[in-house]
Coordinates of C-alpha atoms in Angstrom, one line a residue:
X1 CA -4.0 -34.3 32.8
X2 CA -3.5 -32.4 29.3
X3 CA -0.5 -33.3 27.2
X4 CA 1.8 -30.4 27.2
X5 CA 1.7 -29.8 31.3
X6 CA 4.7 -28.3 33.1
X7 CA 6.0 -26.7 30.2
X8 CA 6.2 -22.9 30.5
X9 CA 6.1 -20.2 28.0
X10 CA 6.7 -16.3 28.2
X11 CA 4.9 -15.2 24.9
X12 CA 6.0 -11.6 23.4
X13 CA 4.3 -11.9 20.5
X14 CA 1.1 -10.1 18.7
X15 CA -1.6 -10.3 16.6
X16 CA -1.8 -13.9 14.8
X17 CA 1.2 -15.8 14.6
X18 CA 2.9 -16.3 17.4
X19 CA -0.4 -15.9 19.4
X20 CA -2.2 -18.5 17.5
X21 CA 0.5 -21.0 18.3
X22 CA 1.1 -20.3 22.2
X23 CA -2.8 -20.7 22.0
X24 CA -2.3 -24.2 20.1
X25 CA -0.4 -24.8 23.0
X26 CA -2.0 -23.7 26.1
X27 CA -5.1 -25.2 25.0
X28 CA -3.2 -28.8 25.1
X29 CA -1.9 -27.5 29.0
X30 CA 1.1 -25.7 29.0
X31 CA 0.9 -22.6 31.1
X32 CA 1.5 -19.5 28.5
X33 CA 2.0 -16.2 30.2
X34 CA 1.0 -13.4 27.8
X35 CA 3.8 -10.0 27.8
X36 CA 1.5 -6.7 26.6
X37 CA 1.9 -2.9 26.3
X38 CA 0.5 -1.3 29.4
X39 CA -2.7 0.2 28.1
X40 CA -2.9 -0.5 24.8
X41 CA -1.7 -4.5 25.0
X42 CA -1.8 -6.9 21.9
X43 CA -2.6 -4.4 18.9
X44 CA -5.5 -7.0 17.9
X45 CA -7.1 -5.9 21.0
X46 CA -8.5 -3.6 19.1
X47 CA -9.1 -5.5 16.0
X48 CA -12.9 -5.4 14.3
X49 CA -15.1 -7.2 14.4
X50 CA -16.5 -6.1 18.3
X51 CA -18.4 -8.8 19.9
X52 CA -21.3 -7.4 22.0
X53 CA -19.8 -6.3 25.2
X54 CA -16.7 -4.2 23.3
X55 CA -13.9 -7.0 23.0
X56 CA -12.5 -7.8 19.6
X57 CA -13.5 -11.2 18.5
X58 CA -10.2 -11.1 16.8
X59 CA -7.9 -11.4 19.6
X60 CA -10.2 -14.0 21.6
X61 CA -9.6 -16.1 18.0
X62 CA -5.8 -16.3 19.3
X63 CA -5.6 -15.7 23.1
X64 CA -7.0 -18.1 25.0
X65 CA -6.0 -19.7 28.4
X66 CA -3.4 -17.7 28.4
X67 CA -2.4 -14.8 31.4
X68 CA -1.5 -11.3 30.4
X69 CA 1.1 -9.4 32.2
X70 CA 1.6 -5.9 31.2
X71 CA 5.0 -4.7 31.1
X72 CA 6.8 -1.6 29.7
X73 CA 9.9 -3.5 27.7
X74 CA 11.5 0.4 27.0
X75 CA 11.9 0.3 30.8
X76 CA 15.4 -0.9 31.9
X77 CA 13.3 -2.2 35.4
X78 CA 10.9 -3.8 33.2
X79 CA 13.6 -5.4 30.7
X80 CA 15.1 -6.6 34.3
X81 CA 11.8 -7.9 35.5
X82 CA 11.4 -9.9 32.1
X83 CA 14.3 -11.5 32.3
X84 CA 14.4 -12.7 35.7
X85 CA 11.1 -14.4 34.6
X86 CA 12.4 -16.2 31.4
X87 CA 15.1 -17.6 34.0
X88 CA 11.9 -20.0 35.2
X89 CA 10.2 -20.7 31.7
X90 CA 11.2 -23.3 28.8
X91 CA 9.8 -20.6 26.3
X92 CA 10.4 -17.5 24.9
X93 CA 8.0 -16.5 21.9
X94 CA 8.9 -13.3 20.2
X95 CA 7.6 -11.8 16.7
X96 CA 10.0 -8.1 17.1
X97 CA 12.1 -7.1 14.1
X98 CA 15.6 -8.6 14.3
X99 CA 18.0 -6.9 17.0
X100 CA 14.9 -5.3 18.3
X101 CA 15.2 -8.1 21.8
X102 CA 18.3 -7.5 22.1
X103 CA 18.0 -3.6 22.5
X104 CA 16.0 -4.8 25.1
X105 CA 18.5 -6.7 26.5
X106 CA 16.2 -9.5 26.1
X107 CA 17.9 -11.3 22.7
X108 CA 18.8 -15.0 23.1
X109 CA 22.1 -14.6 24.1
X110 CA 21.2 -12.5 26.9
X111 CA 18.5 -14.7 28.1
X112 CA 20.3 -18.1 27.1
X113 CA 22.8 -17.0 29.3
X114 CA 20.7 -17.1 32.4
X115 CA 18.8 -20.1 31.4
X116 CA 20.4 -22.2 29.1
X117 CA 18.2 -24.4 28.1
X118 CA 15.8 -22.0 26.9
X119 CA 14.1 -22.7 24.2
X120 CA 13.8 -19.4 22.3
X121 CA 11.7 -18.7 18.9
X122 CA 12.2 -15.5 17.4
X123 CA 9.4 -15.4 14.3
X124 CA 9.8 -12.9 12.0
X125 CA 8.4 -11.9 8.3
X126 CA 11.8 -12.3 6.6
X127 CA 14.0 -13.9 9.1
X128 CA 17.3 -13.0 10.9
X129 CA 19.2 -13.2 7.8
X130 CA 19.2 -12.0 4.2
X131 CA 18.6 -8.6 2.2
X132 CA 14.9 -8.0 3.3
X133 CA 15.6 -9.3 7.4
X134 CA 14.1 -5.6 8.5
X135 CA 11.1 -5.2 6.1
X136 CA 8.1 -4.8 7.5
X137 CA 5.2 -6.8 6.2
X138 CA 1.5 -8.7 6.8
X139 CA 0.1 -11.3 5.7
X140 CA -1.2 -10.6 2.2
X141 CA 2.2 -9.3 1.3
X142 CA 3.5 -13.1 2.1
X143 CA 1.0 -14.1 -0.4
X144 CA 1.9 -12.1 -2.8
X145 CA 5.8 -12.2 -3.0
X146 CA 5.9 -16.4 -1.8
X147 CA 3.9 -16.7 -5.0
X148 CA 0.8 -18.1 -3.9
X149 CA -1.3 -15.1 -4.6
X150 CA -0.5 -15.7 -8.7
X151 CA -1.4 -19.7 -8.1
X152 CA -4.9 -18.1 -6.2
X153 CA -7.7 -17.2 -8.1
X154 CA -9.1 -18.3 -12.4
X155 CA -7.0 -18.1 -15.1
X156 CA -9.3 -15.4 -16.5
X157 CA -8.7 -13.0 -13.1
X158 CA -6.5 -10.9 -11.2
X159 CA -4.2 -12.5 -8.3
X160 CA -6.2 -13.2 -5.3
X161 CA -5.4 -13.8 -1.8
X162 CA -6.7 -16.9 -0.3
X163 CA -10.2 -16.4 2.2
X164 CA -8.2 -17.2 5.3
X165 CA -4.8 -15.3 6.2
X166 CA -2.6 -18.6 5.1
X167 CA 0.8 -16.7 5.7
X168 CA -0.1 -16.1 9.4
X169 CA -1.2 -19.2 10.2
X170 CA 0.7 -22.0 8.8
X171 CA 3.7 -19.5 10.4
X172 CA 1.5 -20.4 13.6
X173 CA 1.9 -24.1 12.8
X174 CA 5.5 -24.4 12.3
X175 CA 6.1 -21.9 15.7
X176 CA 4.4 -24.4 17.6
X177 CA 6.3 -27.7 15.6
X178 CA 9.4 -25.4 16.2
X179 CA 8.7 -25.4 20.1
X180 CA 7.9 -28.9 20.8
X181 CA 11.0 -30.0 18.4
X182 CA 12.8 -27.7 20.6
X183 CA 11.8 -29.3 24.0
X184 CA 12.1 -32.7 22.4
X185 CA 15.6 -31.9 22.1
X186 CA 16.6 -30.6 25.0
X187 CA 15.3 -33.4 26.5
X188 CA 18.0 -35.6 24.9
X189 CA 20.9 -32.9 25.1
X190 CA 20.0 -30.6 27.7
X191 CA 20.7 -27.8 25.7
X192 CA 18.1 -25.1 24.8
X193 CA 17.8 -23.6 21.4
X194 CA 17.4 -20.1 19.3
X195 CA 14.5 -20.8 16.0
X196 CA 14.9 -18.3 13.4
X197 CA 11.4 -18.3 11.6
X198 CA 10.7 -16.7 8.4
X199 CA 7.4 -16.1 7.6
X200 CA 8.3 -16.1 3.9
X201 CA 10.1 -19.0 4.2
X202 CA 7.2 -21.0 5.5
X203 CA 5.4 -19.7 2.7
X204 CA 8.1 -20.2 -0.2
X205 CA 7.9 -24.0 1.6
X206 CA 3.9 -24.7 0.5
X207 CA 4.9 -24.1 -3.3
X208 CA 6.3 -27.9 -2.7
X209 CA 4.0 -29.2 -5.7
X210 CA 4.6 -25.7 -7.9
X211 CA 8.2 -26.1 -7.7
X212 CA 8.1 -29.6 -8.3
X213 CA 6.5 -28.7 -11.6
X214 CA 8.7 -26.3 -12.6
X215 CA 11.8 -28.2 -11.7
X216 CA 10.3 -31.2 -13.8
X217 CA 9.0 -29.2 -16.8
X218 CA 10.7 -26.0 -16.8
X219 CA 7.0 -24.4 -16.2
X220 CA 5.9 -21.9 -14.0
X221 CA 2.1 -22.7 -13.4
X222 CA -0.6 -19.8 -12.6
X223 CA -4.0 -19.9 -11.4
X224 CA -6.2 -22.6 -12.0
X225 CA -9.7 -21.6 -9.9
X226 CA -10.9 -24.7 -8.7
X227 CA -9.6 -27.1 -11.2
X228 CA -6.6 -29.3 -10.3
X229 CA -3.5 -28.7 -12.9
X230 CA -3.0 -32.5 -12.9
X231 CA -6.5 -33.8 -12.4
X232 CA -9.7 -34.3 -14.6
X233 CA -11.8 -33.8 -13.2
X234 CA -11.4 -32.0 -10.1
X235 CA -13.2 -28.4 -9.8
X236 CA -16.3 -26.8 -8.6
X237 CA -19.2 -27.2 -10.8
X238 CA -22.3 -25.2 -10.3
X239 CA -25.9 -26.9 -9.5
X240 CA -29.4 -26.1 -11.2
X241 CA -30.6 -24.7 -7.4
X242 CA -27.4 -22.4 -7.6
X243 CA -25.1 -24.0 -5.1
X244 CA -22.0 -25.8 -6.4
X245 CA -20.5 -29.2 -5.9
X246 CA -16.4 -29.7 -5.8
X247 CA -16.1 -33.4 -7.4
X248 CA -12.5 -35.0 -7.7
X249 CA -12.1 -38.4 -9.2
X250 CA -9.1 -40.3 -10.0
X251 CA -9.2 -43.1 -12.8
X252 CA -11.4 -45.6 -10.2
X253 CA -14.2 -42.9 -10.1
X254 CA -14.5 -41.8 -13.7
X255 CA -17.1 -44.7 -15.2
X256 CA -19.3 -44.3 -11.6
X257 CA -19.1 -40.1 -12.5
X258 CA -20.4 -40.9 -16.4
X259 CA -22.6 -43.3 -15.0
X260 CA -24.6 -40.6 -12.0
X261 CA -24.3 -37.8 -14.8
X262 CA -25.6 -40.4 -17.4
X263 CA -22.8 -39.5 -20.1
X264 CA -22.5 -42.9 -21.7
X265 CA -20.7 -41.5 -24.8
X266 CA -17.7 -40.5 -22.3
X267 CA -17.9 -43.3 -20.5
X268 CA -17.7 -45.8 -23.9
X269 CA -14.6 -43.5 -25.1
X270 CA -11.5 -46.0 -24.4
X271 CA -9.4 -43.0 -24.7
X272 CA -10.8 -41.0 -21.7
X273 CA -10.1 -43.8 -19.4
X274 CA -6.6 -42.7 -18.1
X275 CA -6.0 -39.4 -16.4
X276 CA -3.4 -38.1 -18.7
X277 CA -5.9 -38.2 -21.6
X278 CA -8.9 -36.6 -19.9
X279 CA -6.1 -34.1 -19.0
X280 CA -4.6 -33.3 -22.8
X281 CA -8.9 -33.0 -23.5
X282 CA -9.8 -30.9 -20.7
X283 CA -11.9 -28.4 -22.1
X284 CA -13.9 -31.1 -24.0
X285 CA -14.4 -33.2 -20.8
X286 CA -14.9 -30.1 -18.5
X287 CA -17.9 -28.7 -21.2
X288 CA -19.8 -31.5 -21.0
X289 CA -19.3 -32.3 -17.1
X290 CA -20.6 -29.0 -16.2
X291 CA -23.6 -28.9 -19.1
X292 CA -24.6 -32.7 -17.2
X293 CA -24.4 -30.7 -13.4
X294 CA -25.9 -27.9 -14.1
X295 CA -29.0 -28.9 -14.5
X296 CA -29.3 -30.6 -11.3
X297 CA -29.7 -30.4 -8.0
X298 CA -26.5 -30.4 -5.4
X299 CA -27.6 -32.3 -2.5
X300 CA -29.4 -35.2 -4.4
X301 CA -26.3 -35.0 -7.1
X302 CA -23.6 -35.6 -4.1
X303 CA -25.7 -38.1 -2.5
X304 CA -26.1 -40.1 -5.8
X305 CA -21.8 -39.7 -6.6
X306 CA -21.0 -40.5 -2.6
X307 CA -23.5 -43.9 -3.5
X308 CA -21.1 -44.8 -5.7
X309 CA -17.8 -44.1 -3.9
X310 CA -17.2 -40.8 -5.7
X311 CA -15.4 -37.9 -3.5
X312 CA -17.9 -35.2 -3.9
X313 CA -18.0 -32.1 -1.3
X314 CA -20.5 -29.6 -1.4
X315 CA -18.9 -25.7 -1.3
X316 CA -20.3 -24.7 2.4
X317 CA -20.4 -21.0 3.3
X318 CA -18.8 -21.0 7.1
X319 CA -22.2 -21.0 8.4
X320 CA -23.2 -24.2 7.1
X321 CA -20.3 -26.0 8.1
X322 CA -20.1 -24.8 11.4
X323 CA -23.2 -26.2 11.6
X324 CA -22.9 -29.5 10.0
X325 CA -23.9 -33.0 11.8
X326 CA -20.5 -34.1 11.3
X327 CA -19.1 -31.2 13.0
X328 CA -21.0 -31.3 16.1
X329 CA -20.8 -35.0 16.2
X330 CA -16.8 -34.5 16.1
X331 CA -16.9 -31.4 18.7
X332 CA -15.6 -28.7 16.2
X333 CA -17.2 -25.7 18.1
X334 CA -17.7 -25.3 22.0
X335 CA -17.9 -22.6 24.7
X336 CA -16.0 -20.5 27.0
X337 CA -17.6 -18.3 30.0
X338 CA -15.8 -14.8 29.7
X339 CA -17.2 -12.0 32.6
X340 CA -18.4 -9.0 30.2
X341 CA -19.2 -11.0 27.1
X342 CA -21.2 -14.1 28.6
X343 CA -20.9 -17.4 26.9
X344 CA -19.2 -16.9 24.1
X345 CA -18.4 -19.8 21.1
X346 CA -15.2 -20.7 19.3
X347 CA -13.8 -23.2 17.8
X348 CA -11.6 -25.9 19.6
X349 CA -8.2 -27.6 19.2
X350 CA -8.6 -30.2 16.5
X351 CA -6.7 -32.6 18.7
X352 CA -8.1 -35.8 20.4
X353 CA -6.3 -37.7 22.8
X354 CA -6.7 -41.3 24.1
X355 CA -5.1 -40.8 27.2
X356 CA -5.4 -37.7 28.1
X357 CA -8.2 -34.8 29.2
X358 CA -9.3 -33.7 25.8
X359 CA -7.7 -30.0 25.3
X360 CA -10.8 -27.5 26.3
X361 CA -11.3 -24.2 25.1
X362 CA -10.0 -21.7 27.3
X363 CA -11.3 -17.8 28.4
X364 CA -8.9 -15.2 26.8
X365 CA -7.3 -12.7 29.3
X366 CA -8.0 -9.0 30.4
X367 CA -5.3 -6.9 29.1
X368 CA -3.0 -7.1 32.4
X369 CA -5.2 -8.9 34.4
X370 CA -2.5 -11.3 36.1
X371 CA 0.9 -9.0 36.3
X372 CA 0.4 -8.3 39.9
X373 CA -0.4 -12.6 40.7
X374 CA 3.0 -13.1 37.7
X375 CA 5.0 -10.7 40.0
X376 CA 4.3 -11.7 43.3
X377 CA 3.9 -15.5 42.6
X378 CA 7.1 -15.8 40.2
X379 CA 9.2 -13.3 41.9
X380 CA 8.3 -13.2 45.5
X381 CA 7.6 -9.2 44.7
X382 CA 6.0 -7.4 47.9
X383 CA 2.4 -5.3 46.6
X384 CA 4.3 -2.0 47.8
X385 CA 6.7 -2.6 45.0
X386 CA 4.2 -3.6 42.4
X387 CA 2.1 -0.7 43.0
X388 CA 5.3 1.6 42.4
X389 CA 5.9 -0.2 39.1
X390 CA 2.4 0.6 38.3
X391 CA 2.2 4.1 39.0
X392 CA 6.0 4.6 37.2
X393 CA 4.5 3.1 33.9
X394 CA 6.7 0.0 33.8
X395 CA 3.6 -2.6 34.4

């Protein structure tokens, strides 16, 4: 038995968001039925990079164990058919601009109406209220109006966006702690509940340690590359065989880093012993850290800091961390069987339970492949009438 087992969701959503979080949560067993555009589906469907046999490796990355039900939601019968189905789910997932559902006649006070303890999450980029509630916008443009494209990147360089998309999936995070705080809840009142979530507010809510600074000091930090703003040292250092080593020590760790870099000097200097001084002589400290590291090697170098309790972490491209000992020993990547693209890998939930079947990774859907078993199963719909839906456009 999986954790999240009996709990139904309808899922309206596309391309990362929503999807990655329905995903989160059919992997751990609730049963997450997938609502697409006939013939085009989930725009990420067609999303590069292609794996071999034509799919986009995009869309597997945020659809699995899911079903997909096509369904035309322009079509009064298949606004109708939607909404006879979210009367036997505890989910609704939807990602459309606001007052968009409820032109469908699928908003929450529609659907509440008929099942009121639905618990529906409506995640859009600027939220249900406020001047900018029917902008458009993607990921990057989170980045850069939240503020954490000017914290990304060295103080010597233009704004940069961070190497995963960090607006769509930490929305993805909070969709799914929105949904399970929702069912907690109506488990105590019996009431469902409508989530408005903002994309840019989740992302205004990671500058927690920015705006702690500039509500303390009045200052509005920028980019710092790798370096910590608070911490010396803690940055990236680059290694004689051109690889590079991120060390972060606190005052506990700073005689054992002289001691492996053999900077005696440093390590004699009484005033370098507290943070706050290496911090005010930064540039001084930094020099001579990275003239000591880069004339040596990064795996013996890490070995010889971790020896001596130092947190040292080598920079790993994705390759060499997908696979890392640790990695495999922990169960980071596995397998799913899908019937045009063979066996394909991906990376699973990070998850473990004691006490229940570990979440597996699941096959993503064919665009549509389960509206006719959703229709007859759900709502007891003969295949004379399905077939007519099909042919009318509505499935």
């Amino acid at each position: 038995m999986k954790p999240l087992e009996g709990i139904r969701i309808l899922d309206f959503s596309r391309v990362l968001a929503g999807p990655m979080a329905t995903q989160i949560l059919a992997e751990l067993g609730a049963e997450v039925t997938k609502i697409e555009r006939p013939g085009t589906g989930d725009e990420s469907r067609l999303f590069e990079p292609r794996l071999p046999g034509g799919e986009s490796a995009y869309f597997f990355a945020f659809n699995r164990a899911k079903r997909s039900m096509t369904l035309n939601l322009k079509s009064p019968e298949g606004q109708e058919i939607a909404a006879r189905l979210a009367e036997g789910h505890d989910v609704v997932v939807e990602n459309f601009l606001p007052g968009e559902m409820d032109r469908f006649n699928l908003g929450y006070d529609t659907l509440s109406g008929r099942n009121p303890g639905l618990i529906y999450v409506s995640n859009t980029g600027f939220g249900q209220t406020g001047p900018y509630r029917l902008r458009n916008g993607y990921d990057t443009i989170f980045q850069a109006l939240s503020g954490i494209m000017h914290l990304t990147g060295h103080p010597d360089s233009p704004p940069a966006k961070t190497g995963i998309p960090v607006s769509d999936m930490t929305s993805g995070l909070w969709i799914a702690i929105a949904i399970l705080t929702g069912l907690v809840g109506r488990a105590r009142t019996g009431k469902g509940c409508h989530v408005d979530l903002s994309m840019m507010d989740v992302q205004t809510s990671l500058l927690a340690l920015a705006a702690a600074r500039l509500f303390a000091l009045d200052e509005d930090v920028g980019r710092s590359g790798t370096q910590h703003p608070g911490r010396v040292p803690s940055a990236a250092f680059q290694c004689a065989d051109g690889s590079w080593l991120h060390i972060s020590g606190s005052d506990q760790h700073w005689g054992d880093i002289c001691v492996v870099l053999e900077l005696d000097d440093l390590a004699a200097d009484a005033a370098l012993q507290k943070n706050a001084a290496r911090v005010a002589a930064r540039e001084r400290v930094m020099a001579r850290l990275r003239q000591a590291i880069v004339s040596r090697d990064r795996a013996p170098l890490a070995a010889a800091l971790r020896g001596r309790g130092v947190p040292a972490g080598e920079v790993n491209t994705v390759r060499e961390i997908l696979n890392d000992p640790h990695s495999a020993a922990r169960g980071a990547v596995g397998t799913f069987d899908h019937a045009t693209e063979g066996t394909v890998r991906a990376l699973r939930t990070p998850l473990r339970f004691a006490g229940y079947d570990d979440p597996a990774i699941g096959c993503p859907p064919t665009l549509g492949g389960d509206t006719a078993a959703v229709l007859s199963e759900e709502l007891d719909m003969p295949a004379e009438t399905i077939a007519r839906l099909r042919n009318e456009g509505v499935i």
